[in-house]
Amino acid sequence: MWQFPKQIPGQAYSTTPLRGCPVAFGKTRFAACLGNKLVGLDWKGAGLEQIWECELGGHVPGSPTLGSDGLIRIHSGDGWLHCVDQEGGRVWEPVPVGEPLGWAAPIVDLNNLTYISGYAGGILRVGARGEFKNRPYFRTRQKFDSTGLIYRGLLYIGCEDAFLYAIAISEDEGRNSWDQLEDRGRTQWFINSAPALGNDSTIVVAGRDENLYGFHPDGRQAWKIHIPGQMLAAPVVAANGDVYVGVSLLRTGRRDQGKLICIDGDSHRVRWEYDARGPVESTPVIGDDQVVYFGDNAGIIHALRADGHCLWRQQVRSPVRSAGHIVGPNRLVFGLDNGTMVGLLCSSGGVSKKGWPKYLAR
């Protein structure tokens, strides 16, 4: 196991936890936001090498995003959207899009247009070369304090008004394609979790109302299951359609608890529950051998088989709230609340190519 950057005992690298997910490119290279920098790294053999860094204007609460053009978008805390290539060079001048929301990350479509959750509400759009009209692409006073996904020309994203939206993005202005008067996309409380795409094209999303939902492509509710506790992480979907989601159980006067729960992809009932050592706010990542990796707030990273059997645990001595990523063959990375990253060897050759296996899967 390595830790980056190396810590001086008793001194954190950053004043802010590392809760974003890195982006991977090449065979063993990846980039992550550390403090107010985007850092490029190469995990070759047993060692980790820093190959570049790019100064940003502030801490990044969300994750960097890799577009189909191979460029990395980052929304920093000073309100600018940055675009950086895989060598750490700036591609275009930073764009002033406003302060980021805490749960949101940029989303990039196949035309390399970037969608941003506006701090004052609505959705902003930035062109492939940094072009920006200083007005919302999709207008609403409601805030989309979550990360979305794009599928078949629609941006699916959760909102503070308890609806999952399906915003058509093929025109000059966004349009919600679901009729909210018919309760299309309705949950019972606000949504911070990123949605996932089910194997049957349902959109799976965790509400803050302690329910996990599946919605048909037309916005009708396909299924709902009550899961006691807060689902602060995003759900992921295995190759067979099963859904994994982390749960935090915070109870007054009792030790905080956490679970990873597996929902059967056919019956949409709980298949199994795995008790972690602490609350689970970490979005799991599924390997190509269907091993599931996630962290907990007790500072332990877990590796489970698809049947819920624990293969191993690793104590990392700091809460793990970040989404995990397999950045190369047998190379697993998580961010820690002490502002550092850890890398562990694992059995998976890469991220699963089926299902929706990680945060920002596509």
mmCIF file of C-alpha atoms in Angstrom:
data_model
loop_
_atom_site.group_PDB
_atom_site.id
_atom_site.type_symbol
_atom_site.label_atom_id
_atom_site.label_comp_id
_atom_site.label_asym_id
_atom_site.label_seq_id
_atom_site.Cartn_x
_atom_site.Cartn_y
_atom_site.Cartn_z
ATOM 1 C CA MET A 1 0.000 0.000 0.000
ATOM 2 C CA TRP A 2 1.208 3.525 -0.772
ATOM 3 C CA GLN A 3 -0.021 6.882 0.469
ATOM 4 C CA PHE A 4 0.321 10.126 -1.487
ATOM 5 C CA PRO A 5 1.554 12.599 -0.613
ATOM 6 C CA LYS A 6 3.627 11.132 2.180
ATOM 7 C CA GLN A 7 2.565 12.518 5.518
ATOM 8 C CA ILE A 8 4.603 14.026 8.281
ATOM 9 C CA PRO A 9 3.249 12.352 11.442
ATOM 10 C CA GLY A 10 0.474 14.452 12.913
ATOM 11 C CA GLN A 11 0.271 16.784 9.907
ATOM 12 C CA ALA A 12 -2.356 16.538 7.173
ATOM 13 C CA TYR A 13 -1.471 17.351 3.583
ATOM 14 C CA SER A 14 -4.602 19.377 3.074
ATOM 15 C CA THR A 15 -7.132 21.115 5.289
ATOM 16 C CA THR A 16 -9.927 19.527 3.252
ATOM 17 C CA PRO A 17 -10.871 15.854 2.888
ATOM 18 C CA LEU A 18 -10.259 14.129 -0.436
ATOM 19 C CA ARG A 19 -13.715 12.920 -1.422
ATOM 20 C CA GLY A 20 -13.548 13.137 -5.204
ATOM 21 C CA CYS A 21 -12.942 10.268 -7.613
ATOM 22 C CA PRO A 22 -9.764 10.341 -9.759
ATOM 23 C CA VAL A 23 -9.839 10.045 -13.552
ATOM 24 C CA ALA A 24 -7.749 7.353 -15.258
ATOM 25 C CA PHE A 25 -6.060 7.516 -18.666
ATOM 26 C CA GLY A 26 -3.420 5.390 -20.326
ATOM 27 C CA LYS A 27 -2.457 2.092 -18.745
ATOM 28 C CA THR A 28 -1.376 3.248 -15.291
ATOM 29 C CA ARG A 29 -1.827 7.025 -15.296
ATOM 30 C CA PHE A 30 -4.469 8.996 -13.463
ATOM 31 C CA ALA A 31 -5.194 12.468 -12.108
ATOM 32 C CA ALA A 32 -6.774 13.598 -8.854
ATOM 33 C CA CYS A 33 -7.583 16.865 -7.111
ATOM 34 C CA LEU A 34 -5.389 17.403 -4.048
ATOM 35 C CA GLY A 35 -5.942 20.660 -2.221
ATOM 36 C CA ASN A 36 -6.001 23.392 -4.870
ATOM 37 C CA LYS A 37 -4.110 21.362 -7.478
ATOM 38 C CA LEU A 38 -4.878 18.778 -10.123
ATOM 39 C CA VAL A 39 -2.047 16.259 -9.887
ATOM 40 C CA GLY A 40 -1.047 13.766 -12.598
ATOM 41 C CA LEU A 41 0.356 10.461 -11.360
ATOM 42 C CA ASP A 42 1.773 7.256 -12.827
ATOM 43 C CA TRP A 43 1.607 4.019 -10.845
ATOM 44 C CA LYS A 44 4.324 1.957 -12.473
ATOM 45 C CA GLY A 45 5.392 -1.252 -10.781
ATOM 46 C CA ALA A 46 5.502 -0.859 -7.022
ATOM 47 C CA GLY A 47 6.124 2.889 -7.105
ATOM 48 C CA LEU A 48 4.054 6.016 -7.668
ATOM 49 C CA GLU A 49 5.485 8.916 -9.651
ATOM 50 C CA GLN A 50 4.082 12.435 -9.841
ATOM 51 C CA ILE A 51 4.391 13.500 -13.476
ATOM 52 C CA TRP A 52 2.751 16.944 -13.397
ATOM 53 C CA GLU A 53 0.558 19.326 -11.443
ATOM 54 C CA CYS A 54 -1.766 22.140 -12.417
ATOM 55 C CA GLU A 55 -2.628 24.965 -10.022
ATOM 56 C CA LEU A 56 -6.346 25.647 -9.565
ATOM 57 C CA GLY A 57 -7.980 28.628 -7.933
ATOM 58 C CA GLY A 58 -9.363 26.776 -4.942
ATOM 59 C CA HIS A 59 -10.379 23.458 -3.431
ATOM 60 C CA VAL A 60 -12.469 21.168 -5.657
ATOM 61 C CA PRO A 61 -15.478 19.754 -3.741
ATOM 62 C CA GLY A 62 -16.514 17.447 -6.594
ATOM 63 C CA SER A 63 -14.583 15.161 -8.909
ATOM 64 C CA PRO A 64 -12.654 15.884 -12.091
ATOM 65 C CA THR A 65 -14.359 14.617 -15.244
ATOM 66 C CA LEU A 66 -12.748 13.063 -18.327
ATOM 67 C CA GLY A 67 -14.451 13.833 -21.642
ATOM 68 C CA SER A 68 -14.464 11.701 -24.793
ATOM 69 C CA ASP A 69 -11.901 14.175 -26.173
ATOM 70 C CA GLY A 70 -9.447 13.017 -23.488
ATOM 71 C CA LEU A 71 -9.551 16.377 -21.697
ATOM 72 C CA ILE A 72 -10.152 16.829 -17.972
ATOM 73 C CA ARG A 73 -12.721 19.322 -16.652
ATOM 74 C CA ILE A 74 -12.500 20.630 -13.076
ATOM 75 C CA HIS A 75 -14.888 22.994 -11.273
ATOM 76 C CA SER A 76 -12.825 24.686 -8.557
ATOM 77 C CA GLY A 77 -13.964 26.464 -5.424
ATOM 78 C CA ASP A 78 -13.208 29.932 -6.781
ATOM 79 C CA GLY A 79 -15.995 29.508 -9.337
ATOM 80 C CA TRP A 80 -14.002 28.688 -12.481
ATOM 81 C CA LEU A 81 -14.253 25.718 -14.826
ATOM 82 C CA HIS A 82 -10.794 24.538 -15.899
ATOM 83 C CA CYS A 83 -9.886 22.304 -18.844
ATOM 84 C CA VAL A 84 -6.562 20.444 -18.701
ATOM 85 C CA ASP A 85 -4.977 17.894 -21.022
ATOM 86 C CA GLN A 86 -3.363 14.624 -19.938
ATOM 87 C CA GLU A 87 0.045 16.302 -19.639
ATOM 88 C CA GLY A 88 -1.231 18.962 -17.237
ATOM 89 C CA GLY A 89 -1.438 21.770 -19.807
ATOM 90 C CA ARG A 90 -4.324 24.219 -19.950
ATOM 91 C CA VAL A 91 -6.441 23.801 -23.088
ATOM 92 C CA TRP A 92 -8.531 26.952 -22.760
ATOM 93 C CA GLU A 93 -8.771 29.842 -20.347
ATOM 94 C CA PRO A 94 -10.808 29.109 -17.198
ATOM 95 C CA VAL A 95 -14.509 29.927 -17.537
ATOM 96 C CA PRO A 96 -16.373 31.825 -14.757
ATOM 97 C CA VAL A 97 -19.339 29.557 -13.989
ATOM 98 C CA GLY A 98 -19.844 30.457 -10.319
ATOM 99 C CA GLU A 99 -19.217 28.683 -7.051
ATOM 100 C CA PRO A 100 -19.606 24.876 -7.144
ATOM 101 C CA LEU A 101 -22.223 23.002 -5.179
ATOM 102 C CA GLY A 102 -20.901 20.472 -2.699
ATOM 103 C CA TRP A 103 -22.307 17.280 -4.242
ATOM 104 C CA ALA A 104 -21.998 18.171 -7.926
ATOM 105 C CA ALA A 105 -19.330 17.455 -10.556
ATOM 106 C CA PRO A 106 -19.185 18.528 -14.219
ATOM 107 C CA ILE A 107 -20.758 16.203 -16.791
ATOM 108 C CA VAL A 108 -19.460 16.023 -20.381
ATOM 109 C CA ASP A 109 -21.529 14.753 -23.324
ATOM 110 C CA LEU A 110 -20.324 13.044 -26.513
ATOM 111 C CA ASN A 111 -19.994 16.438 -28.215
ATOM 112 C CA ASN A 112 -17.669 17.510 -25.374
ATOM 113 C CA LEU A 113 -20.135 20.067 -24.031
ATOM 114 C CA THR A 114 -19.857 20.458 -20.261
ATOM 115 C CA TYR A 115 -22.877 20.734 -17.949
ATOM 116 C CA ILE A 116 -22.557 22.468 -14.571
ATOM 117 C CA SER A 117 -25.005 22.642 -11.660
ATOM 118 C CA GLY A 118 -25.512 26.376 -11.119
ATOM 119 C CA TYR A 119 -25.013 27.734 -7.607
ATOM 120 C CA ALA A 120 -28.108 29.925 -8.005
ATOM 121 C CA GLY A 121 -30.115 27.097 -9.577
ATOM 122 C CA GLY A 122 -30.510 25.560 -13.005
ATOM 123 C CA ILE A 123 -27.926 24.043 -15.331
ATOM 124 C CA LEU A 124 -25.119 25.880 -17.154
ATOM 125 C CA ARG A 125 -23.467 24.699 -20.370
ATOM 126 C CA VAL A 126 -19.913 25.359 -21.595
ATOM 127 C CA GLY A 127 -18.837 24.667 -25.180
ATOM 128 C CA ALA A 128 -16.141 22.233 -26.271
ATOM 129 C CA ARG A 129 -13.654 25.111 -26.644
ATOM 130 C CA GLY A 130 -14.677 26.992 -23.527
ATOM 131 C CA GLU A 131 -17.479 29.055 -25.095
ATOM 132 C CA PHE A 132 -19.938 30.230 -22.442
ATOM 133 C CA LYS A 133 -23.119 32.281 -22.436
ATOM 134 C CA ASN A 134 -23.531 33.811 -19.000
ATOM 135 C CA ARG A 135 -27.064 32.509 -18.530
ATOM 136 C CA PRO A 136 -28.590 29.176 -17.531
ATOM 137 C CA TYR A 137 -28.919 26.513 -20.205
ATOM 138 C CA PHE A 138 -31.830 25.072 -18.211
ATOM 139 C CA ARG A 139 -33.684 27.632 -16.108
ATOM 140 C CA THR A 140 -35.091 26.958 -12.659
ATOM 141 C CA ARG A 141 -34.626 28.411 -9.198
ATOM 142 C CA GLN A 142 -34.162 24.908 -7.848
ATOM 143 C CA LYS A 143 -30.616 23.688 -7.232
ATOM 144 C CA PHE A 144 -29.236 20.479 -8.720
ATOM 145 C CA ASP A 145 -26.816 19.695 -5.892
ATOM 146 C CA SER A 146 -25.894 16.318 -7.342
ATOM 147 C CA THR A 147 -23.977 14.778 -10.222
ATOM 148 C CA GLY A 148 -25.931 13.620 -13.251
ATOM 149 C CA LEU A 149 -25.560 11.090 -16.035
ATOM 150 C CA ILE A 150 -26.180 11.451 -19.763
ATOM 151 C CA TYR A 151 -27.954 8.677 -21.670
ATOM 152 C CA ARG A 152 -29.577 8.824 -25.104
ATOM 153 C CA GLY A 153 -29.602 12.602 -25.280
ATOM 154 C CA LEU A 154 -30.977 13.193 -21.782
ATOM 155 C CA LEU A 155 -29.231 14.543 -18.695
ATOM 156 C CA TYR A 156 -30.621 12.723 -15.662
ATOM 157 C CA ILE A 157 -29.938 14.682 -12.487
ATOM 158 C CA GLY A 158 -31.414 14.941 -9.000
ATOM 159 C CA CYS A 159 -32.796 18.167 -7.570
ATOM 160 C CA GLU A 160 -33.554 19.726 -4.198
ATOM 161 C CA ASP A 161 -37.279 19.741 -5.076
ATOM 162 C CA ALA A 162 -37.375 15.912 -4.707
ATOM 163 C CA PHE A 163 -37.570 15.233 -8.462
ATOM 164 C CA LEU A 164 -35.189 13.424 -10.751
ATOM 165 C CA TYR A 165 -35.080 15.457 -13.968
ATOM 166 C CA ALA A 166 -34.544 14.181 -17.513
ATOM 167 C CA ILE A 167 -33.276 17.238 -19.382
ATOM 168 C CA ALA A 168 -33.158 17.037 -23.179
ATOM 169 C CA ILE A 169 -29.806 18.515 -24.261
ATOM 170 C CA SER A 170 -30.023 18.374 -28.058
ATOM 171 C CA GLU A 171 -31.216 21.975 -28.497
ATOM 172 C CA ASP A 172 -30.018 25.476 -27.612
ATOM 173 C CA GLU A 173 -31.969 25.410 -24.347
ATOM 174 C CA GLY A 174 -32.550 22.480 -22.029
ATOM 175 C CA ARG A 175 -36.034 21.091 -21.508
ATOM 176 C CA ASN A 176 -37.324 18.687 -18.860
ATOM 177 C CA SER A 177 -38.842 15.794 -20.804
ATOM 178 C CA TRP A 178 -40.717 14.391 -17.796
ATOM 179 C CA ASP A 179 -44.105 15.792 -16.748
ATOM 180 C CA GLN A 180 -43.859 16.575 -13.046
ATOM 181 C CA LEU A 181 -47.635 17.101 -12.838
ATOM 182 C CA GLU A 182 -47.884 13.358 -13.495
ATOM 183 C CA ASP A 183 -45.252 12.702 -10.788
ATOM 184 C CA ARG A 184 -42.658 11.584 -13.315
ATOM 185 C CA GLY A 185 -39.332 11.310 -11.484
ATOM 186 C CA ARG A 186 -40.819 12.142 -8.075
ATOM 187 C CA THR A 187 -39.180 11.011 -4.831
ATOM 188 C CA GLN A 188 -40.164 12.075 -1.324
ATOM 189 C CA TRP A 189 -37.203 14.303 -0.433
ATOM 190 C CA PHE A 190 -34.220 15.997 -2.047
ATOM 191 C CA ILE A 191 -31.590 14.108 -4.053
ATOM 192 C CA ASN A 192 -27.831 14.493 -3.634
ATOM 193 C CA SER A 193 -26.729 11.083 -4.875
ATOM 194 C CA ALA A 194 -25.629 10.579 -8.475
ATOM 195 C CA PRO A 195 -27.943 8.259 -10.437
ATOM 196 C CA ALA A 196 -26.841 5.012 -12.067
ATOM 197 C CA LEU A 197 -28.022 3.309 -15.243
ATOM 198 C CA GLY A 198 -29.617 -0.090 -14.738
ATOM 199 C CA ASN A 199 -29.141 -2.942 -17.199
ATOM 200 C CA ASP A 200 -32.768 -2.577 -18.337
ATOM 201 C CA SER A 201 -32.313 1.190 -18.959
ATOM 202 C CA THR A 202 -33.983 2.142 -15.693
ATOM 203 C CA ILE A 203 -32.441 5.094 -13.874
ATOM 204 C CA VAL A 204 -31.519 4.139 -10.306
ATOM 205 C CA VAL A 205 -31.242 6.910 -7.717
ATOM 206 C CA ALA A 206 -30.999 7.124 -3.933
ATOM 207 C CA GLY A 207 -33.236 9.706 -2.274
ATOM 208 C CA ARG A 208 -32.599 11.348 1.074
ATOM 209 C CA ASP A 209 -35.975 9.891 2.103
ATOM 210 C CA GLU A 210 -34.344 6.479 2.803
ATOM 211 C CA ASN A 211 -35.695 4.998 -0.418
ATOM 212 C CA LEU A 212 -33.879 3.642 -3.450
ATOM 213 C CA TYR A 213 -35.792 4.205 -6.691
ATOM 214 C CA GLY A 214 -35.819 2.838 -10.196
ATOM 215 C CA PHE A 215 -37.457 4.976 -12.909
ATOM 216 C CA HIS A 216 -38.481 3.935 -16.406
ATOM 217 C CA PRO A 217 -37.066 6.045 -19.282
ATOM 218 C CA ASP A 218 -40.398 7.925 -19.408
ATOM 219 C CA GLY A 219 -40.157 8.886 -15.723
ATOM 220 C CA ARG A 220 -42.683 6.416 -14.335
ATOM 221 C CA GLN A 221 -41.579 4.724 -11.137
ATOM 222 C CA ALA A 222 -40.492 1.171 -11.917
ATOM 223 C CA TRP A 223 -39.782 0.144 -8.336
ATOM 224 C CA LYS A 224 -38.950 1.492 -4.889
ATOM 225 C CA ILE A 225 -37.372 -0.106 -1.845
ATOM 226 C CA HIS A 226 -37.111 1.361 1.643
ATOM 227 C CA ILE A 227 -33.601 1.158 3.100
ATOM 228 C CA PRO A 228 -33.256 2.452 6.687
ATOM 229 C CA GLY A 229 -30.431 4.977 6.961
ATOM 230 C CA GLN A 230 -28.961 7.649 4.718
ATOM 231 C CA MET A 231 -27.604 6.701 1.283
ATOM 232 C CA LEU A 232 -25.005 9.444 0.851
ATOM 233 C CA ALA A 233 -22.994 7.559 -1.757
ATOM 234 C CA ALA A 234 -24.130 6.818 -5.301
ATOM 235 C CA PRO A 235 -25.481 3.380 -6.258
ATOM 236 C CA VAL A 236 -23.568 1.228 -8.746
ATOM 237 C CA VAL A 237 -24.852 -1.613 -10.924
ATOM 238 C CA ALA A 238 -23.162 -4.980 -11.452
ATOM 239 C CA ALA A 239 -22.972 -6.914 -14.711
ATOM 240 C CA ASN A 240 -25.969 -9.060 -13.681
ATOM 241 C CA GLY A 241 -28.100 -6.017 -12.807
ATOM 242 C CA ASP A 242 -27.682 -6.164 -9.030
ATOM 243 C CA VAL A 243 -27.428 -2.758 -7.340
ATOM 244 C CA TYR A 244 -24.917 -1.947 -4.597
ATOM 245 C CA VAL A 245 -25.358 1.052 -2.322
ATOM 246 C CA GLY A 246 -23.708 2.210 0.896
ATOM 247 C CA VAL A 247 -25.767 3.153 3.954
ATOM 248 C CA SER A 248 -25.007 5.279 7.017
ATOM 249 C CA LEU A 249 -26.895 4.634 10.249
ATOM 250 C CA LEU A 250 -26.426 7.533 12.676
ATOM 251 C CA ARG A 251 -28.220 6.994 15.988
ATOM 252 C CA THR A 252 -28.162 9.197 19.076
ATOM 253 C CA GLY A 253 -26.438 7.518 22.009
ATOM 254 C CA ARG A 254 -25.231 4.576 19.931
ATOM 255 C CA ARG A 255 -22.183 3.883 17.814
ATOM 256 C CA ASP A 256 -22.580 4.960 14.207
ATOM 257 C CA GLN A 257 -22.984 2.011 11.861
ATOM 258 C CA GLY A 258 -22.805 1.359 8.155
ATOM 259 C CA LYS A 259 -23.661 -1.287 5.595
ATOM 260 C CA LEU A 260 -23.177 -2.166 1.974
ATOM 261 C CA ILE A 261 -26.479 -3.456 0.647
ATOM 262 C CA CYS A 262 -27.025 -5.547 -2.486
ATOM 263 C CA ILE A 263 -30.408 -5.219 -4.207
ATOM 264 C CA ASP A 264 -31.413 -8.051 -6.546
ATOM 265 C CA GLY A 265 -31.615 -6.740 -10.104
ATOM 266 C CA ASP A 266 -34.753 -8.761 -10.906
ATOM 267 C CA SER A 267 -36.867 -8.782 -7.738
ATOM 268 C CA HIS A 268 -35.556 -5.421 -6.416
ATOM 269 C CA ARG A 269 -35.402 -6.860 -2.929
ATOM 270 C CA VAL A 270 -32.431 -7.012 -0.597
ATOM 271 C CA ARG A 271 -30.201 -9.912 -1.569
ATOM 272 C CA TRP A 272 -27.670 -9.423 1.211
ATOM 273 C CA GLU A 273 -26.315 -6.883 3.685
ATOM 274 C CA TYR A 274 -22.702 -6.537 4.754
ATOM 275 C CA ASP A 275 -21.893 -4.818 8.055
ATOM 276 C CA ALA A 276 -19.001 -2.372 7.766
ATOM 277 C CA ARG A 277 -17.059 -0.987 10.727
ATOM 278 C CA GLY A 278 -18.475 2.525 10.259
ATOM 279 C CA PRO A 279 -20.949 4.518 8.131
ATOM 280 C CA VAL A 280 -20.537 3.981 4.379
ATOM 281 C CA GLU A 281 -20.445 7.218 2.354
ATOM 282 C CA SER A 282 -18.016 5.811 -0.217
ATOM 283 C CA THR A 283 -19.355 4.972 -3.676
ATOM 284 C CA PRO A 284 -18.235 1.413 -4.520
ATOM 285 C CA VAL A 285 -16.302 0.404 -7.611
ATOM 286 C CA ILE A 286 -16.832 -2.991 -9.269
ATOM 287 C CA GLY A 287 -13.880 -4.802 -10.827
ATOM 288 C CA ASP A 288 -13.896 -6.896 -13.990
ATOM 289 C CA ASP A 289 -13.872 -9.991 -11.757
ATOM 290 C CA GLN A 290 -17.038 -8.608 -10.063
ATOM 291 C CA VAL A 291 -15.235 -7.903 -6.785
ATOM 292 C CA VAL A 292 -16.743 -4.841 -5.061
ATOM 293 C CA TYR A 293 -14.480 -2.328 -3.303
ATOM 294 C CA PHE A 294 -15.573 0.468 -0.945
ATOM 295 C CA GLY A 295 -14.463 2.350 2.154
ATOM 296 C CA ASP A 296 -16.082 3.286 5.452
ATOM 297 C CA ASN A 297 -15.823 6.101 7.973
ATOM 298 C CA ALA A 298 -13.873 3.890 10.385
ATOM 299 C CA GLY A 299 -10.960 4.046 7.941
ATOM 300 C CA ILE A 300 -11.280 0.573 6.441
ATOM 301 C CA ILE A 301 -11.353 -0.419 2.763
ATOM 302 C CA HIS A 302 -13.310 -3.605 2.050
ATOM 303 C CA ALA A 303 -13.233 -6.066 -0.858
ATOM 304 C CA LEU A 304 -16.312 -8.284 -1.275
ATOM 305 C CA ARG A 305 -17.321 -11.048 -3.624
ATOM 306 C CA ALA A 306 -20.609 -10.711 -5.470
ATOM 307 C CA ASP A 307 -22.265 -12.935 -2.834
ATOM 308 C CA GLY A 308 -21.256 -10.563 -0.008
ATOM 309 C CA HIS A 309 -18.336 -12.628 1.294
ATOM 310 C CA CYS A 310 -15.468 -10.446 2.511
ATOM 311 C CA LEU A 311 -12.185 -11.217 0.734
ATOM 312 C CA TRP A 312 -10.075 -8.729 2.670
ATOM 313 C CA ARG A 313 -10.066 -5.511 4.694
ATOM 314 C CA GLN A 314 -7.368 -2.865 4.922
ATOM 315 C CA GLN A 315 -7.088 -0.282 7.708
ATOM 316 C CA VAL A 316 -5.968 3.110 6.336
ATOM 317 C CA ARG A 317 -6.384 5.165 9.562
ATOM 318 C CA SER A 318 -8.588 7.894 8.127
ATOM 319 C CA PRO A 319 -12.253 7.912 7.068
ATOM 320 C CA VAL A 320 -12.829 6.867 3.447
ATOM 321 C CA ARG A 321 -15.699 8.864 1.943
ATOM 322 C CA SER A 322 -14.441 9.023 -1.628
ATOM 323 C CA ALA A 323 -15.527 6.961 -4.596
ATOM 324 C CA GLY A 324 -13.031 4.250 -5.455
ATOM 325 C CA HIS A 325 -11.393 3.718 -8.839
ATOM 326 C CA ILE A 326 -9.317 0.965 -10.445
ATOM 327 C CA VAL A 327 -6.786 3.109 -12.303
ATOM 328 C CA GLY A 328 -4.840 0.265 -13.933
ATOM 329 C CA PRO A 329 -4.402 -3.511 -13.787
ATOM 330 C CA ASN A 330 -4.678 -4.576 -10.126
ATOM 331 C CA ARG A 331 -4.420 -0.937 -8.982
ATOM 332 C CA LEU A 332 -7.085 0.366 -6.600
ATOM 333 C CA VAL A 333 -7.180 4.005 -5.395
ATOM 334 C CA PHE A 334 -9.246 5.810 -2.743
ATOM 335 C CA GLY A 335 -9.124 9.298 -1.229
ATOM 336 C CA LEU A 336 -9.030 9.845 2.531
ATOM 337 C CA ASP A 337 -10.413 12.489 4.858
ATOM 338 C CA ASN A 338 -6.868 13.460 5.880
ATOM 339 C CA GLY A 339 -6.348 14.888 2.385
ATOM 340 C CA THR A 340 -4.250 12.056 0.961
ATOM 341 C CA MET A 341 -4.791 9.122 -1.411
ATOM 342 C CA VAL A 342 -3.997 5.470 -0.859
ATOM 343 C CA GLY A 343 -3.262 2.809 -3.451
ATOM 344 C CA LEU A 344 -3.700 -0.916 -2.882
ATOM 345 C CA LEU A 345 -3.077 -3.940 -5.057
ATOM 346 C CA CYS A 346 -6.260 -5.837 -5.896
ATOM 347 C CA SER A 347 -7.365 -8.849 -7.929
ATOM 348 C CA SER A 348 -9.252 -6.855 -10.589
ATOM 349 C CA GLY A 349 -7.606 -6.154 -13.930
ATOM 350 C CA GLY A 350 -9.766 -3.070 -14.407
ATOM 351 C CA VAL A 351 -13.231 -1.653 -13.879
ATOM 352 C CA SER A 352 -16.085 -3.909 -14.998
ATOM 353 C CA LYS A 353 -17.073 -3.225 -18.610
ATOM 354 C CA LYS A 354 -20.705 -4.115 -17.927
ATOM 355 C CA GLY A 355 -23.358 -2.500 -15.753
ATOM 356 C CA TRP A 356 -22.716 0.892 -14.151
ATOM 357 C CA PRO A 357 -19.645 -0.079 -12.131
ATOM 358 C CA LYS A 358 -18.418 3.217 -10.641
ATOM 359 C CA TYR A 359 -19.097 6.874 -9.969
ATOM 360 C CA LEU A 360 -19.223 8.778 -13.292
ATOM 361 C CA ALA A 361 -19.112 5.421 -15.049
ATOM 362 C CA ARG A 362 -19.287 6.802 -18.593
#
